[in-house]
PDB file of C-alpha atoms in Angstrom:
ATOM      1  CA  MET X 121      97.776 146.157  86.990  1.00 75.00           C
ATOM      2  CA  ARG X 122      96.778 142.803  88.470  1.00 80.00           C
ATOM      3  CA  THR X 123      96.254 139.714  86.398  1.00 87.00           C
ATOM      4  CA  THR X 124      94.371 136.546  87.145  1.00 86.00           C
ATOM      5  CA  TYR X 125      96.543 133.499  87.802  1.00 85.00           C
ATOM      6  CA  ILE X 126      95.787 130.570  85.509  1.00 88.00           C
ATOM      7  CA  THR X 127      96.992 127.147  86.568  1.00 88.00           C
ATOM      8  CA  LYS X 128      99.099 125.361  83.964  1.00 89.00           C
ATOM      9  CA  GLU X 129     100.140 121.715  83.769  1.00 87.00           C
ATOM     10  CA  ALA X 130     103.791 122.710  84.265  1.00 89.00           C
ATOM     11  CA  ASP X 131     102.980 124.312  87.646  1.00 89.00           C
ATOM     12  CA  ILE X 132     101.390 121.175  89.104  1.00 93.00           C
ATOM     13  CA  VAL X 133     103.354 118.983  91.497  1.00 94.00           C
ATOM     14  CA  ARG X 134     101.720 115.606  92.103  1.00 95.00           C
ATOM     15  CA  ASP X 135     102.421 113.685  95.298  1.00 96.00           C
ATOM     16  CA  TRP X 136     101.757 110.030  96.111  1.00 97.00           C
ATOM     17  CA  TYR X 137      99.758 109.111  99.217  1.00 97.00           C
ATOM     18  CA  VAL X 138      98.822 105.801 100.848  1.00 97.00           C
ATOM     19  CA  VAL X 139      95.470 105.544 102.639  1.00 97.00           C
ATOM     20  CA  ASP X 140      94.625 102.626 104.924  1.00 97.00           C
ATOM     21  CA  ALA X 141      90.878 101.998 104.509  1.00 96.00           C
ATOM     22  CA  GLU X 142      90.568  99.726 107.540  1.00 96.00           C
ATOM     23  CA  GLY X 143      87.766 100.917 109.803  1.00 95.00           C
ATOM     24  CA  HIS X 144      86.810 103.923 107.643  1.00 97.00           C
ATOM     25  CA  THR X 145      83.246 104.570 106.487  1.00 97.00           C
ATOM     26  CA  LEU X 146      82.799 104.095 102.736  1.00 97.00           C
ATOM     27  CA  GLY X 147      81.241 107.446 101.802  1.00 96.00           C
ATOM     28  CA  ARG X 148      83.384 109.597 104.078  1.00 97.00           C
ATOM     29  CA  LEU X 149      86.579 107.983 102.845  1.00 97.00           C
ATOM     30  CA  ALA X 150      85.446 108.270  99.208  1.00 97.00           C
ATOM     31  CA  SER X 151      84.686 111.987  99.542  1.00 97.00           C
ATOM     32  CA  GLU X 152      88.103 112.699 101.062  1.00 97.00           C
ATOM     33  CA  ILE X 153      89.823 110.705  98.291  1.00 98.00           C
ATOM     34  CA  ALA X 154      87.789 112.518  95.599  1.00 98.00           C
ATOM     35  CA  LEU X 155      88.820 115.865  97.088  1.00 97.00           C
ATOM     36  CA  ARG X 156      92.512 114.872  96.908  1.00 97.00           C
ATOM     37  CA  LEU X 157      92.188 113.462  93.364  1.00 97.00           C
ATOM     38  CA  ARG X 158      90.669 116.752  92.145  1.00 96.00           C
ATOM     39  CA  GLY X 159      93.310 118.846  93.871  1.00 96.00           C
ATOM     40  CA  LYS X 160      90.850 120.940  95.883  1.00 96.00           C
ATOM     41  CA  HIS X 161      93.203 120.879  98.880  1.00 95.00           C
ATOM     42  CA  LYS X 162      95.835 122.853  96.951  1.00 94.00           C
ATOM     43  CA  PRO X 163      95.923 126.644  96.591  1.00 92.00           C
ATOM     44  CA  ILE X 164      96.380 126.310  92.813  1.00 91.00           C
ATOM     45  CA  PHE X 165      93.052 124.515  92.339  1.00 92.00           C
ATOM     46  CA  ALA X 166      91.144 125.321  89.165  1.00 91.00           C
ATOM     47  CA  PRO X 167      88.004 123.429  88.098  1.00 93.00           C
ATOM     48  CA  ASN X 168      89.225 123.021  84.530  1.00 92.00           C
ATOM     49  CA  VAL X 169      92.663 121.538  85.404  1.00 93.00           C
ATOM     50  CA  ASP X 170      93.542 118.185  86.929  1.00 94.00           C
ATOM     51  CA  ALA X 171      95.835 119.279  89.793  1.00 94.00           C
ATOM     52  CA  GLY X 172      95.250 116.283  92.070  1.00 95.00           C
ATOM     53  CA  ASP X 173      97.573 113.769  93.668  1.00 97.00           C
ATOM     54  CA  TYR X 174      97.928 110.011  93.282  1.00 98.00           C
ATOM     55  CA  ILE X 175      96.144 107.959  95.950  1.00 98.00           C
ATOM     56  CA  VAL X 176      96.953 104.323  96.787  1.00 98.00           C
ATOM     57  CA  VAL X 177      94.344 102.642  98.987  1.00 97.00           C
ATOM     58  CA  ILE X 178      95.190  99.490 100.947  1.00 97.00           C
ATOM     59  CA  ASN X 179      92.896  97.140 102.907  1.00 96.00           C
ATOM     60  CA  ALA X 180      89.880  97.979 100.730  1.00 96.00           C
ATOM     61  CA  GLU X 181      88.045  94.882 101.950  1.00 95.00           C
ATOM     62  CA  LYS X 182      87.941  96.240 105.536  1.00 96.00           C
ATOM     63  CA  ILE X 183      85.694  99.223 104.749  1.00 96.00           C
ATOM     64  CA  VAL X 184      82.775  99.832 107.114  1.00 96.00           C
ATOM     65  CA  THR X 185      79.248 100.950 106.257  1.00 96.00           C
ATOM     66  CA  THR X 186      76.512 102.281 108.502  1.00 95.00           C
ATOM     67  CA  GLY X 187      72.920 101.132 108.811  1.00 95.00           C
ATOM     68  CA  ASN X 188      71.582  98.341 106.607  1.00 96.00           C
ATOM     69  CA  LYS X 189      73.570  99.288 103.517  1.00 96.00           C
ATOM     70  CA  LEU X 190      75.237  95.870 103.245  1.00 96.00           C
ATOM     71  CA  ASP X 191      71.905  94.299 102.255  1.00 96.00           C
ATOM     72  CA  GLN X 192      69.936  97.284 100.918  1.00 97.00           C
ATOM     73  CA  LYS X 193      72.454  99.098  98.677  1.00 97.00           C
ATOM     74  CA  LEU X 194      72.287  97.728  95.133  1.00 97.00           C
ATOM     75  CA  TYR X 195      74.754  97.983  92.265  1.00 97.00           C
ATOM     76  CA  ARG X 196      73.005  97.729  88.917  1.00 96.00           C
ATOM     77  CA  LYS X 197      74.285  97.070  85.431  1.00 96.00           C
ATOM     78  CA  HIS X 198      72.420  96.378  82.216  1.00 97.00           C
ATOM     79  CA  SER X 199      73.532  94.358  79.204  1.00 97.00           C
ATOM     80  CA  ASP X 200      71.299  96.373  76.812  1.00 96.00           C
ATOM     81  CA  TYR X 201      69.263  93.242  76.107  1.00 97.00           C
ATOM     82  CA  VAL X 202      65.694  92.636  77.237  1.00 97.00           C
ATOM     83  CA  GLY X 203      65.781  91.349  80.802  1.00 96.00           C
ATOM     84  CA  GLY X 204      69.487  92.095  81.072  1.00 97.00           C
ATOM     85  CA  LEU X 205      69.396  93.977  84.385  1.00 97.00           C
ATOM     86  CA  LYS X 206      71.808  92.515  86.946  1.00 97.00           C
ATOM     87  CA  GLU X 207      71.609  93.620  90.577  1.00 97.00           C
ATOM     88  CA  THR X 208      74.257  92.955  93.216  1.00 97.00           C
ATOM     89  CA  THR X 209      74.147  93.926  96.873  1.00 97.00           C
ATOM     90  CA  LEU X 210      76.986  95.681  98.650  1.00 97.00           C
ATOM     91  CA  ARG X 211      77.685  92.552 100.702  1.00 97.00           C
ATOM     92  CA  GLU X 212      78.193  90.463  97.531  1.00 97.00           C
ATOM     93  CA  MET X 213      80.395  93.163  95.975  1.00 96.00           C
ATOM     94  CA  LEU X 214      82.596  93.312  99.078  1.00 96.00           C
ATOM     95  CA  GLU X 215      83.045  89.531  98.912  1.00 96.00           C
ATOM     96  CA  LYS X 216      83.788  89.376  95.171  1.00 96.00           C
ATOM     97  CA  LYS X 217      85.399  92.737  94.243  1.00 95.00           C
ATOM     98  CA  PRO X 218      86.031  94.973  97.281  1.00 95.00           C
ATOM     99  CA  GLU X 219      88.296  97.307  95.311  1.00 95.00           C
ATOM    100  CA  GLU X 220      85.463  98.030  92.855  1.00 97.00           C
ATOM    101  CA  VAL X 221      83.182  99.267  95.671  1.00 97.00           C
ATOM    102  CA  LEU X 222      85.535 102.101  96.602  1.00 97.00           C
ATOM    103  CA  LYS X 223      86.302 102.947  92.960  1.00 98.00           C
ATOM    104  CA  LEU X 224      82.600 103.306  92.141  1.00 97.00           C
ATOM    105  CA  ALA X 225      81.995 105.463  95.219  1.00 98.00           C
ATOM    106  CA  VAL X 226      84.843 107.815  94.280  1.00 98.00           C
ATOM    107  CA  LYS X 227      83.818 107.840  90.596  1.00 98.00           C
ATOM    108  CA  GLY X 228      80.386 109.168  91.548  1.00 97.00           C
ATOM    109  CA  MET X 229      82.017 112.130  93.312  1.00 98.00           C
ATOM    110  CA  LEU X 230      84.247 113.197  90.413  1.00 97.00           C
ATOM    111  CA  PRO X 231      83.264 115.288  87.350  1.00 97.00           C
ATOM    112  CA  LYS X 232      81.315 113.398  84.697  1.00 97.00           C
ATOM    113  CA  ASN X 233      83.652 114.205  81.786  1.00 96.00           C
ATOM    114  CA  SER X 234      87.096 113.332  80.442  1.00 96.00           C
ATOM    115  CA  LEU X 235      88.705 115.268  83.301  1.00 96.00           C
ATOM    116  CA  GLY X 236      86.984 112.968  85.798  1.00 96.00           C
ATOM    117  CA  LYS X 237      88.158 109.884  83.917  1.00 97.00           C
ATOM    118  CA  ASN X 238      91.754 111.077  84.094  1.00 96.00           C
ATOM    119  CA  MET X 239      91.385 111.780  87.814  1.00 97.00           C
ATOM    120  CA  LEU X 240      90.067 108.279  88.441  1.00 97.00           C
ATOM    121  CA  LYS X 241      93.149 106.785  86.753  1.00 97.00           C
ATOM    122  CA  LYS X 242      95.242 108.250  89.579  1.00 97.00           C
ATOM    123  CA  LEU X 243      93.396 106.090  92.128  1.00 98.00           C
ATOM    124  CA  LYS X 244      94.979 102.703  92.883  1.00 97.00           C
ATOM    125  CA  VAL X 245      92.884 100.428  95.116  1.00 97.00           C
ATOM    126  CA  ASN X 246      94.370  97.245  96.605  1.00 96.00           C
ATOM    127  CA  VAL X 247      92.999  94.381  98.641  1.00 96.00           C
ATOM    128  CA  GLY X 248      95.256  93.627 101.574  1.00 94.00           C
ATOM    129  CA  PRO X 249      98.127  95.610 103.086  1.00 95.00           C
ATOM    130  CA  ASN X 250     100.512  95.329 100.104  1.00 94.00           C
ATOM    131  CA  HIS X 251     100.735  97.537  97.019  1.00 95.00           C
ATOM    132  CA  ASN X 252     102.962  97.809  93.947  1.00 94.00           C
ATOM    133  CA  ASN X 253     103.781 101.519  94.203  1.00 94.00           C
ATOM    134  CA  MET X 254     106.713 101.494  96.629  1.00 94.00           C
ATOM    135  CA  ALA X 255     109.028 102.965  93.960  1.00 95.00           C
ATOM    136  CA  GLN X 256     107.062 106.238  94.080  1.00 94.00           C
ATOM    137  CA  LYS X 257     107.726 106.544  97.852  1.00 95.00           C
ATOM    138  CA  PRO X 258     104.145 107.362  98.849  1.00 96.00           C
ATOM    139  CA  GLN X 259     103.486 109.199 102.106  1.00 96.00           C
ATOM    140  CA  LEU X 260     100.967 107.906 104.649  1.00 96.00           C
ATOM    141  CA  LEU X 261      97.812 110.044 104.609  1.00 95.00           C
ATOM    142  CA  GLU X 262      95.843 110.151 107.848  1.00 94.00           C
ATOM    143  CA  ILE X 263      92.178 110.827 107.135  1.00 91.00           C
ATOM    144  CA  LYS X 264      90.313 112.398 110.042  1.00 87.00           C
ATOM    145  CA  TYR X 265      86.632 113.250 109.999  1.00 78.00           C
TER     146      TYR X 265
END
């Protein structure tokens, strides 16, 4: 008799990867990172288990966008007070907080529950070529699309 395999936390092996964001398009890079954070590239993938890897992104400020997104794409937040809507363009976000741009793009591609929050914690985004995760011996991940 055959039984269905159920992925358990003990079966999951998490790897560390470094991704250089220089010259990559924002959305395409974010979708590839989200796929790796969820663990969809592994044969043991299950939608109810976090089987993904750790991703360290370097050079987040050198991300490229297509079209007029630098001036037309808006990031909105509200303070819950009357007139408390703040809007920021992508160009301003890249100048002030370039690591936040990539984090928000990846966050939108992950599940909207506690599983997605745990997956997002495995994403480390850095400005510049240096990162603090050398002790984990991350492998270089070439993203091709």
